[in-house]
PDB file of C-alpha atoms and ligand atoms in Angstrom:
ATOM      1  CA  MET A   1     154.632  63.849 101.074  1.00 55.00           C
ATOM      2  CA  THR A   2     156.734  61.860  98.670  1.00 71.00           C
ATOM      3  CA  GLY A   3     156.458  58.155  97.995  1.00 90.00           C
ATOM      4  CA  VAL A   4     159.389  56.123  99.275  1.00 96.00           C
ATOM      5  CA  LEU A   5     158.097  53.005  97.538  1.00 98.00           C
ATOM      6  CA  ARG A   6     155.971  52.748  94.425  1.00 98.00           C
ATOM      7  CA  LEU A   7     154.592  49.541  92.948  1.00 98.00           C
ATOM      8  CA  GLU A   8     153.488  49.750  89.326  1.00 98.00           C
ATOM      9  CA  SER A   9     151.171  47.035  87.974  1.00 98.00           C
ATOM     10  CA  LEU A  10     153.087  44.353  89.855  1.00 98.00           C
ATOM     11  CA  SER A  11     152.065  40.768  89.026  1.00 98.00           C
ATOM     12  CA  LYS A  12     153.168  37.314  90.114  1.00 98.00           C
ATOM     13  CA  SER A  13     151.638  33.882  89.510  1.00 98.00           C
ATOM     14  CA  PHE A  14     152.711  30.541  90.912  1.00 97.00           C
ATOM     15  CA  GLY A  15     151.506  27.861  88.521  1.00 93.00           C
ATOM     16  CA  GLY A  16     147.826  28.594  88.158  1.00 89.00           C
ATOM     17  CA  VAL A  17     147.617  30.816  91.233  1.00 94.00           C
ATOM     18  CA  ALA A  18     147.707  34.586  90.640  1.00 97.00           C
ATOM     19  CA  ALA A  19     149.245  35.626  93.967  1.00 98.00           C
ATOM     20  CA  VAL A  20     149.589  39.325  93.028  1.00 98.00           C
ATOM     21  CA  ARG A  21     147.486  40.830  90.230  1.00 97.00           C
ATOM     22  CA  SER A  22     148.546  44.064  88.577  1.00 97.00           C
ATOM     23  CA  LEU A  23     148.969  45.769  91.923  1.00 98.00           C
ATOM     24  CA  SER A  24     149.797  49.477  92.055  1.00 98.00           C
ATOM     25  CA  MET A  25     150.335  51.472  95.212  1.00 97.00           C
ATOM     26  CA  GLU A  26     152.543  54.155  96.685  1.00 97.00           C
ATOM     27  CA  VAL A  27     153.796  54.254 100.255  1.00 98.00           C
ATOM     28  CA  GLU A  28     154.464  57.688 101.724  1.00 96.00           C
ATOM     29  CA  GLU A  29     157.753  58.318 103.459  1.00 96.00           C
ATOM     30  CA  GLY A  30     157.884  58.320 107.247  1.00 96.00           C
ATOM     31  CA  LEU A  31     154.604  56.521 107.887  1.00 97.00           C
ATOM     32  CA  ILE A  32     153.690  53.178 109.391  1.00 98.00           C
ATOM     33  CA  TRP A  33     151.746  51.576 106.560  1.00 98.00           C
ATOM     34  CA  GLY A  34     149.594  48.521 107.260  1.00 98.00           C
ATOM     35  CA  LEU A  35     149.219  45.749 104.677  1.00 98.00           C
ATOM     36  CA  ILE A  36     146.399  43.446 105.644  1.00 96.00           C
ATOM     37  CA  GLY A  37     144.057  40.916 104.083  1.00 94.00           C
ATOM     38  CA  PRO A  38     142.794  37.364 104.499  1.00 93.00           C
ATOM     39  CA  ASN A  39     145.163  34.393 104.457  1.00 93.00           C
ATOM     40  CA  GLY A  40     146.526  33.842 100.959  1.00 94.00           C
ATOM     41  CA  ALA A  41     145.683  37.397  99.821  1.00 96.00           C
ATOM     42  CA  GLY A  42     149.237  37.900  98.524  1.00 97.00           C
ATOM     43  CA  LYS A  43     150.773  40.055 101.279  1.00 98.00           C
ATOM     44  CA  THR A  44     153.989  38.072 101.787  1.00 97.00           C
ATOM     45  CA  THR A  45     154.370  37.749  98.017  1.00 98.00           C
ATOM     46  CA  VAL A  46     154.339  41.567  97.812  1.00 98.00           C
ATOM     47  CA  PHE A  47     157.216  41.653 100.337  1.00 98.00           C
ATOM     48  CA  ASN A  48     159.061  38.961  98.355  1.00 98.00           C
ATOM     49  CA  LEU A  49     158.672  40.976  95.149  1.00 98.00           C
ATOM     50  CA  VAL A  50     159.671  44.265  96.754  1.00 98.00           C
ATOM     51  CA  SER A  51     162.750  42.823  98.492  1.00 97.00           C
ATOM     52  CA  GLY A  52     163.961  40.991  95.374  1.00 97.00           C
ATOM     53  CA  ALA A  53     163.429  37.473  96.756  1.00 96.00           C
ATOM     54  CA  VAL A  54     160.947  36.691  93.968  1.00 97.00           C
ATOM     55  CA  ARG A  55     160.948  38.101  90.417  1.00 96.00           C
ATOM     56  CA  PRO A  56     157.673  39.597  89.197  1.00 97.00           C
ATOM     57  CA  ASP A  57     156.022  38.391  85.976  1.00 97.00           C
ATOM     58  CA  GLY A  58     155.260  42.012  85.164  1.00 97.00           C
ATOM     59  CA  GLY A  59     155.362  45.509  86.594  1.00 98.00           C
ATOM     60  CA  ARG A  60     157.973  47.590  88.382  1.00 98.00           C
ATOM     61  CA  VAL A  61     159.167  48.372  91.893  1.00 98.00           C
ATOM     62  CA  ILE A  62     160.447  51.914  92.430  1.00 98.00           C
ATOM     63  CA  PHE A  63     162.325  52.523  95.681  1.00 98.00           C
ATOM     64  CA  ARG A  64     163.459  56.038  96.575  1.00 96.00           C
ATOM     65  CA  GLY A  65     163.055  57.055  92.955  1.00 95.00           C
ATOM     66  CA  ARG A  66     165.043  54.147  91.554  1.00 97.00           C
ATOM     67  CA  ASP A  67     163.815  51.131  89.585  1.00 97.00           C
ATOM     68  CA  ILE A  68     164.896  48.119  91.673  1.00 98.00           C
ATOM     69  CA  THR A  69     162.777  45.484  89.895  1.00 97.00           C
ATOM     70  CA  ALA A  70     165.733  43.518  88.564  1.00 90.00           C
ATOM     71  CA  LEU A  71     168.107  43.962  91.499  1.00 95.00           C
ATOM     72  CA  ALA A  72     169.356  41.141  93.730  1.00 95.00           C
ATOM     73  CA  PRO A  73     168.191  41.180  97.365  1.00 94.00           C
ATOM     74  CA  HIS A  74     171.592  42.217  98.793  1.00 92.00           C
ATOM     75  CA  ARG A  75     171.717  45.220  96.430  1.00 94.00           C
ATOM     76  CA  ILE A  76     168.272  46.271  97.593  1.00 96.00           C
ATOM     77  CA  VAL A  77     169.414  46.000 101.230  1.00 94.00           C
ATOM     78  CA  LYS A  78     172.325  48.305 100.363  1.00 93.00           C
ATOM     79  CA  LEU A  79     169.898  50.852  98.953  1.00 95.00           C
ATOM     80  CA  GLY A  80     168.166  51.013 102.327  1.00 96.00           C
ATOM     81  CA  MET A  81     165.501  48.337 102.616  1.00 97.00           C
ATOM     82  CA  ALA A  82     165.314  45.582 105.237  1.00 96.00           C
ATOM     83  CA  ARG A  83     162.718  42.982 106.113  1.00 96.00           C
ATOM     84  CA  THR A  84     161.736  40.371 108.644  1.00 95.00           C
ATOM     85  CA  PHE A  85     160.059  37.075 107.862  1.00 93.00           C
ATOM     86  CA  GLN A  86     156.748  35.519 108.833  1.00 88.00           C
ATOM     87  CA  ASN A  87     158.657  32.705 110.557  1.00 88.00           C
ATOM     88  CA  ILE A  88     161.452  33.815 112.865  1.00 87.00           C
ATOM     89  CA  ARG A  89     164.853  33.474 111.197  1.00 90.00           C
ATOM     90  CA  LEU A  90     167.501  33.875 113.871  1.00 93.00           C
ATOM     91  CA  PHE A  91     170.742  32.016 114.456  1.00 93.00           C
ATOM     92  CA  HIS A  92     169.440  30.268 117.560  1.00 93.00           C
ATOM     93  CA  ASN A  93     172.834  29.008 118.739  1.00 94.00           C
ATOM     94  CA  LEU A  94     174.518  32.392 118.451  1.00 95.00           C
ATOM     95  CA  SER A  95     174.288  35.241 120.943  1.00 96.00           C
ATOM     96  CA  CYS A  96     172.081  38.282 120.443  1.00 97.00           C
ATOM     97  CA  LEU A  97     175.199  40.345 119.740  1.00 95.00           C
ATOM     98  CA  GLU A  98     176.413  37.906 117.079  1.00 94.00           C
ATOM     99  CA  ASN A  99     172.973  37.861 115.483  1.00 95.00           C
ATOM    100  CA  VAL A 100     173.186  41.623 115.016  1.00 95.00           C
ATOM    101  CA  CYS A 101     176.878  41.614 114.011  1.00 92.00           C
ATOM    102  CA  ILE A 102     176.317  39.277 111.061  1.00 89.00           C
ATOM    103  CA  PRO A 103     174.140  41.602 108.953  1.00 88.00           C
ATOM    104  CA  MET A 104     176.480  44.476 109.865  1.00 88.00           C
ATOM    105  CA  LEU A 105     179.478  42.515 108.582  1.00 83.00           C
ATOM    106  CA  GLN A 106     177.522  41.592 105.459  1.00 78.00           C
ATOM    107  CA  ALA A 107     176.785  45.277 104.930  1.00 74.00           C
ATOM    108  CA  GLU A 108     180.532  45.979 105.162  1.00 70.00           C
ATOM    109  CA  GLY A 109     181.148  43.711 102.175  1.00 68.00           C
ATOM    110  CA  PRO A 110     182.726  40.240 101.953  1.00 61.00           C
ATOM    111  CA  LEU A 111     186.282  41.394 101.414  1.00 59.00           C
ATOM    112  CA  ARG A 112     186.476  43.646 104.456  1.00 60.00           C
ATOM    113  CA  SER A 113     184.802  40.933 106.566  1.00 57.00           C
ATOM    114  CA  LEU A 114     187.192  38.248 105.324  1.00 57.00           C
ATOM    115  CA  LEU A 115     190.197  40.386 106.080  1.00 57.00           C
ATOM    116  CA  GLY A 116     188.824  41.044 109.542  1.00 59.00           C
ATOM    117  CA  PHE A 117     188.658  44.815 109.135  1.00 56.00           C
ATOM    118  CA  GLY A 118     186.314  46.697 111.327  1.00 59.00           C
ATOM    119  CA  GLY A 119     185.489  43.745 113.622  1.00 66.00           C
ATOM    120  CA  ARG A 120     185.767  45.746 116.817  1.00 72.00           C
ATOM    121  CA  ASP A 121     183.951  48.631 115.280  1.00 83.00           C
ATOM    122  CA  VAL A 122     181.092  46.348 114.214  1.00 87.00           C
ATOM    123  CA  ARG A 123     180.871  44.887 117.706  1.00 90.00           C
ATOM    124  CA  ARG A 124     180.580  48.364 119.171  1.00 91.00           C
ATOM    125  CA  LYS A 125     177.911  49.353 116.656  1.00 92.00           C
ATOM    126  CA  ALA A 126     176.018  46.121 117.343  1.00 94.00           C
ATOM    127  CA  MET A 127     176.084  46.789 121.112  1.00 95.00           C
ATOM    128  CA  ASP A 128     174.865  50.303 120.463  1.00 93.00           C
ATOM    129  CA  LEU A 129     171.992  48.965 118.375  1.00 95.00           C
ATOM    130  CA  LEU A 130     171.028  46.396 121.035  1.00 96.00           C
ATOM    131  CA  ASP A 131     171.058  49.237 123.539  1.00 94.00           C
ATOM    132  CA  ARG A 132     168.788  51.398 121.386  1.00 92.00           C
ATOM    133  CA  VAL A 133     166.203  48.611 121.092  1.00 93.00           C
ATOM    134  CA  GLY A 134     166.370  47.692 124.779  1.00 92.00           C
ATOM    135  CA  LEU A 135     168.200  44.371 124.403  1.00 95.00           C
ATOM    136  CA  ALA A 136     171.606  45.419 125.768  1.00 95.00           C
ATOM    137  CA  ASP A 137     171.196  43.279 128.906  1.00 96.00           C
ATOM    138  CA  MET A 138     170.703  40.225 126.712  1.00 95.00           C
ATOM    139  CA  TRP A 139     173.783  40.711 124.518  1.00 95.00           C
ATOM    140  CA  ASP A 140     175.460  37.392 125.412  1.00 94.00           C
ATOM    141  CA  ARG A 141     172.293  35.308 125.703  1.00 96.00           C
ATOM    142  CA  GLY A 142     171.752  32.661 123.034  1.00 96.00           C
ATOM    143  CA  ALA A 143     169.041  33.907 120.701  1.00 96.00           C
ATOM    144  CA  GLY A 144     167.209  30.596 121.020  1.00 95.00           C
ATOM    145  CA  THR A 145     166.949  30.988 124.801  1.00 96.00           C
ATOM    146  CA  LEU A 146     165.082  34.314 124.636  1.00 95.00           C
ATOM    147  CA  PRO A 147     161.366  34.428 125.290  1.00 92.00           C
ATOM    148  CA  TYR A 148     159.371  34.524 122.060  1.00 91.00           C
ATOM    149  CA  GLY A 149     158.533  38.242 122.271  1.00 91.00           C
ATOM    150  CA  LEU A 150     162.209  39.174 122.634  1.00 94.00           C
ATOM    151  CA  GLN A 151     163.128  36.933 119.694  1.00 95.00           C
ATOM    152  CA  ARG A 152     160.727  38.972 117.588  1.00 94.00           C
ATOM    153  CA  LYS A 153     162.414  42.140 118.855  1.00 95.00           C
ATOM    154  CA  LEU A 154     165.851  40.742 118.060  1.00 96.00           C
ATOM    155  CA  GLU A 155     164.661  39.977 114.535  1.00 96.00           C
ATOM    156  CA  ILE A 156     163.732  43.617 114.119  1.00 96.00           C
ATOM    157  CA  ALA A 157     167.124  44.627 115.530  1.00 96.00           C
ATOM    158  CA  ARG A 158     168.794  42.392 112.925  1.00 96.00           C
ATOM    159  CA  ALA A 159     166.817  44.113 110.189  1.00 96.00           C
ATOM    160  CA  LEU A 160     167.890  47.510 111.574  1.00 96.00           C
ATOM    161  CA  ALA A 161     171.542  46.451 111.495  1.00 94.00           C
ATOM    162  CA  SER A 162     171.861  47.219 107.782  1.00 91.00           C
ATOM    163  CA  GLY A 163     170.757  50.819 108.409  1.00 93.00           C
ATOM    164  CA  PRO A 164     167.501  50.774 106.432  1.00 96.00           C
ATOM    165  CA  ARG A 165     165.186  53.662 105.528  1.00 97.00           C
ATOM    166  CA  LEU A 166     162.318  51.269 104.789  1.00 98.00           C
ATOM    167  CA  LEU A 167     161.514  48.349 107.074  1.00 98.00           C
ATOM    168  CA  LEU A 168     159.165  45.545 105.991  1.00 98.00           C
ATOM    169  CA  LEU A 169     157.716  43.564 108.902  1.00 98.00           C
ATOM    170  CA  ASP A 170     155.842  40.349 108.104  1.00 97.00           C
ATOM    171  CA  GLU A 171     153.516  39.485 110.995  1.00 96.00           C
ATOM    172  CA  PRO A 172     155.860  40.485 113.828  1.00 95.00           C
ATOM    173  CA  ALA A 173     153.110  39.933 116.410  1.00 94.00           C
ATOM    174  CA  ALA A 174     152.140  36.459 115.189  1.00 92.00           C
ATOM    175  CA  GLY A 175     151.518  34.117 118.101  1.00 89.00           C
ATOM    176  CA  MET A 176     151.480  36.890 120.701  1.00 92.00           C
ATOM    177  CA  ASN A 177     148.787  37.546 123.257  1.00 91.00           C
ATOM    178  CA  PRO A 178     147.041  40.961 123.281  1.00 92.00           C
ATOM    179  CA  GLU A 179     149.380  42.440 125.893  1.00 92.00           C
ATOM    180  CA  GLU A 180     152.519  41.252 124.071  1.00 92.00           C
ATOM    181  CA  SER A 181     151.232  42.490 120.717  1.00 94.00           C
ATOM    182  CA  ARG A 182     150.364  45.877 122.248  1.00 94.00           C
ATOM    183  CA  ARG A 183     153.906  46.192 123.563  1.00 93.00           C
ATOM    184  CA  LEU A 184     155.369  45.157 120.218  1.00 95.00           C
ATOM    185  CA  GLY A 185     153.200  47.783 118.520  1.00 96.00           C
ATOM    186  CA  ASP A 186     154.616  50.444 120.849  1.00 96.00           C
ATOM    187  CA  PHE A 187     158.099  49.152 120.101  1.00 95.00           C
ATOM    188  CA  ILE A 188     157.557  49.493 116.334  1.00 97.00           C
ATOM    189  CA  THR A 189     156.319  53.067 116.832  1.00 97.00           C
ATOM    190  CA  GLN A 190     159.409  53.911 118.905  1.00 96.00           C
ATOM    191  CA  VAL A 191     161.770  52.293 116.419  1.00 96.00           C
ATOM    192  CA  ARG A 192     160.209  54.165 113.511  1.00 97.00           C
ATOM    193  CA  GLN A 193     160.674  57.439 115.380  1.00 96.00           C
ATOM    194  CA  ALA A 194     164.188  56.764 116.676  1.00 94.00           C
ATOM    195  CA  PHE A 195     165.553  55.474 113.357  1.00 95.00           C
ATOM    196  CA  GLY A 196     163.591  57.798 111.055  1.00 96.00           C
ATOM    197  CA  LEU A 197     161.999  54.925 109.154  1.00 97.00           C
ATOM    198  CA  THR A 198     159.101  54.165 106.919  1.00 98.00           C
ATOM    199  CA  VAL A 199     157.521  50.879 108.049  1.00 98.00           C
ATOM    200  CA  ILE A 200     155.253  48.543 106.101  1.00 98.00           C
ATOM    201  CA  LEU A 201     153.554  46.204 108.508  1.00 98.00           C
ATOM    202  CA  ILE A 202     151.760  42.978 107.615  1.00 98.00           C
ATOM    203  CA  GLU A 203     149.717  41.999 110.630  1.00 95.00           C
ATOM    204  CA  HIS A 204     146.634  39.971 111.470  1.00 91.00           C
ATOM    205  CA  HIS A 205     146.232  41.620 114.874  1.00 92.00           C
ATOM    206  CA  MET A 206     143.775  44.376 113.993  1.00 91.00           C
ATOM    207  CA  ASP A 207     144.278  46.026 117.369  1.00 92.00           C
ATOM    208  CA  VAL A 208     147.947  46.633 116.468  1.00 95.00           C
ATOM    209  CA  ILE A 209     147.030  47.941 112.996  1.00 95.00           C
ATOM    210  CA  MET A 210     144.415  50.271 114.479  1.00 93.00           C
ATOM    211  CA  ARG A 211     146.752  51.651 117.113  1.00 95.00           C
ATOM    212  CA  ILE A 212     149.936  52.298 115.202  1.00 97.00           C
ATOM    213  CA  CYS A 213     149.270  52.564 111.431  1.00 98.00           C
ATOM    214  CA  HIS A 214     148.760  55.860 109.655  1.00 97.00           C
ATOM    215  CA  ARG A 215     147.432  54.244 106.469  1.00 98.00           C
ATOM    216  CA  VAL A 216     146.304  50.751 105.590  1.00 97.00           C
ATOM    217  CA  THR A 217     146.112  48.844 102.301  1.00 97.00           C
ATOM    218  CA  VAL A 218     143.753  45.870 102.296  1.00 96.00           C
ATOM    219  CA  MET A 219     144.457  43.078  99.814  1.00 96.00           C
ATOM    220  CA  ASN A 220     142.187  40.290  98.657  1.00 95.00           C
ATOM    221  CA  PHE A 221     142.925  37.717  95.924  1.00 95.00           C
ATOM    222  CA  GLY A 222     146.146  39.499  94.935  1.00 97.00           C
ATOM    223  CA  SER A 223     144.539  42.919  94.405  1.00 96.00           C
ATOM    224  CA  ILE A 224     143.876  46.003  96.483  1.00 97.00           C
ATOM    225  CA  LEU A 225     140.415  45.862  97.970  1.00 95.00           C
ATOM    226  CA  PHE A 226     140.573  49.067  99.983  1.00 95.00           C
ATOM    227  CA  GLN A 227     142.974  51.746 101.104  1.00 97.00           C
ATOM    228  CA  GLY A 228     142.519  54.339 103.821  1.00 97.00           C
ATOM    229  CA  THR A 229     143.018  55.221 107.447  1.00 97.00           C
ATOM    230  CA  PRO A 230     142.562  52.432 110.003  1.00 95.00           C
ATOM    231  CA  SER A 231     139.112  53.698 110.970  1.00 93.00           C
ATOM    232  CA  GLU A 232     138.026  53.932 107.317  1.00 95.00           C
ATOM    233  CA  VAL A 233     139.150  50.325 106.906  1.00 94.00           C
ATOM    234  CA  LEU A 234     137.130  49.217 109.921  1.00 89.00           C
ATOM    235  CA  GLY A 235     134.100  51.023 108.533  1.00 89.00           C
ATOM    236  CA  SER A 236     134.354  49.389 105.115  1.00 90.00           C
ATOM    237  CA  ARG A 237     131.680  46.840 104.348  1.00 89.00           C
ATOM    238  CA  ASP A 238     133.756  45.329 101.530  1.00 87.00           C
ATOM    239  CA  VAL A 239     136.636  44.707 103.927  1.00 88.00           C
ATOM    240  CA  MET A 240     134.420  43.088 106.541  1.00 87.00           C
ATOM    241  CA  GLU A 241     132.821  40.834 103.925  1.00 85.00           C
ATOM    242  CA  ALA A 242     136.225  39.775 102.571  1.00 83.00           C
ATOM    243  CA  TYR A 243     137.283  38.740 106.032  1.00 78.00           C
ATOM    244  CA  MET A 244     134.059  37.107 107.160  1.00 70.00           C
ATOM    245  CA  GLY A 245     134.572  33.441 107.828  1.00 54.00           C
ATOM    246  CA  ARG A 246     137.911  33.410 106.063  1.00 54.00           C
ATOM    247  CA  ARG A 247     140.387  34.395 108.673  1.00 49.00           C
ATOM    248  CA  ARG A 248     141.590  35.174 112.100  1.00 48.00           C
ATOM    249  CA  TRP A 249     140.480  38.783 112.562  1.00 49.00           C
ATOM    250  CA  ALA A 250     142.142  40.116 115.599  1.00 48.00           C
ATOM    251  CA  VAL A 251     143.147  39.361 119.061  1.00 40.00           C
ATOM    252  CA  GLY A 252     144.911  36.142 119.892  1.00 39.00           C
ATOM    253  CA  ALA A 253     145.549  35.213 116.261  1.00 40.00           C
TER     254      ALA A 253
HETATM  255  N1  LIG B 301     156.608  30.111  96.413  1.00 55.87           N
HETATM  256  C1  LIG B 301     155.314  29.848  96.159  1.00 55.87           C
HETATM  257  N2  LIG B 301     154.967  28.785  95.409  1.00 55.87           N
HETATM  258  C2  LIG B 301     153.678  28.522  95.128  1.00 55.87           C
HETATM  259  N3  LIG B 301     152.637  29.254  95.572  1.00 55.87           N
HETATM  260  C3  LIG B 301     152.911  30.308  96.337  1.00 55.87           C
HETATM  261  C4  LIG B 301     154.262  30.675  96.683  1.00 55.87           C
HETATM  262  N4  LIG B 301     154.226  31.782  97.453  1.00 55.87           N
HETATM  263  C5  LIG B 301     152.919  32.095  97.600  1.00 55.87           C
HETATM  264  N5  LIG B 301     152.135  31.222  96.930  1.00 55.87           N
HETATM  265  C6  LIG B 301     150.660  31.262  96.832  1.00 55.87           C
HETATM  266  O1  LIG B 301     150.308  32.606  96.543  1.00 55.87           O
HETATM  267  C7  LIG B 301     149.148  32.986  97.276  1.00 55.87           C
HETATM  268  C8  LIG B 301     149.483  34.186  98.154  1.00 55.87           C
HETATM  269  O2  LIG B 301     150.363  33.753  99.190  1.00 55.87           O
HETATM  270  P1  LIG B 301     151.001  34.745 100.251  1.00 55.87           P
HETATM  271  O3  LIG B 301     151.913  33.941 101.077  1.00 55.87           O
HETATM  272  O4  LIG B 301     151.552  35.926  99.549  1.00 55.87           O
HETATM  273  O5  LIG B 301     149.700  35.184 101.079  1.00 55.87           O
HETATM  274  P2  LIG B 301     149.588  35.999 102.441  1.00 55.87           P
HETATM  275  O6  LIG B 301     148.616  37.097 102.186  1.00 55.87           O
HETATM  276  O7  LIG B 301     150.925  36.354 102.934  1.00 55.87           O
HETATM  277  O8  LIG B 301     148.893  34.931 103.411  1.00 55.87           O
HETATM  278  P3  LIG B 301     149.078  34.673 105.000  1.00 55.87           P
HETATM  279  O9  LIG B 301     148.239  35.732 105.670  1.00 55.87           O
HETATM  280  O10 LIG B 301     148.509  33.314 105.199  1.00 55.87           O
HETATM  281  O11 LIG B 301     150.530  34.763 105.316  1.00 55.87           O
HETATM  282  C9  LIG B 301     148.710  31.761  98.064  1.00 55.87           C
HETATM  283  O12 LIG B 301     147.721  31.089  97.315  1.00 55.87           O
HETATM  284  C10 LIG B 301     149.981  30.944  98.164  1.00 55.87           C
HETATM  285  O13 LIG B 301     149.703  29.582  98.273  1.00 55.87           O
HETATM  286 MG1  LIG B 302     152.015  35.899 104.607  1.00 55.87          MG
END
């Protein structure tokens, strides 16, 4: 298998805090890859570095064979990467359809959008996407009126709107009960299959990680503590000790 994403000695400090310390890893194409670790381990910072939101102090990010370390976020999206955020970022007053149309129009480029080209086409593609993720019935509902679990789904649909190959999900099951998080896990598996994606999943719900991830990287204090299959992770003493007393480890987090 080839690596779709490679991090080479990636580092980032905020003031005196080393959030990510010379981190190197390679994510294989087509897998669901878990990224876990105690609160403050540096997981979201890794997503920020990979997606271009934050510049690293050192190291490189290689995406599909190309060095993207210095690229702006919108360029990285164009190359086939999309992400969601730890806190839901939807346009609450707009409909589900509009929420999905916006990133599609952005992907078309500002000039075409300004001139109004492709509007109908985008609307059709957005409806098609909502249909594929099971939100077609909700197309005209205000995003803010959806139940929480569906808002999380809509966020993923928005990320899919730019046609990514790699999807970064930052705690998509946060605040969900075990049944909701199980269903979201199934949804992520289906989406990965249907859209032919690689997924990197930050998640505190260990039951979701165990059920759907092929490989897991465990971070602690900005570095990799362990890497392996979900069951190897569960069997690791180092991982258990890192988590002990420091975090929410599992259901209901
Ligand atoms: N923009 C920032 N400014 C200052 N410090 C930051 C910034 N972003 C992250 N940090 C610090 O870097 C460290 C890693 O934070 P990060 O958000 O990456 O952790 P995390 O693993 O995602 O944690 P959580 O599980 O709580 O979301 C923390 O100490 C955090 O306070
Ligand atoms: Mg985080």
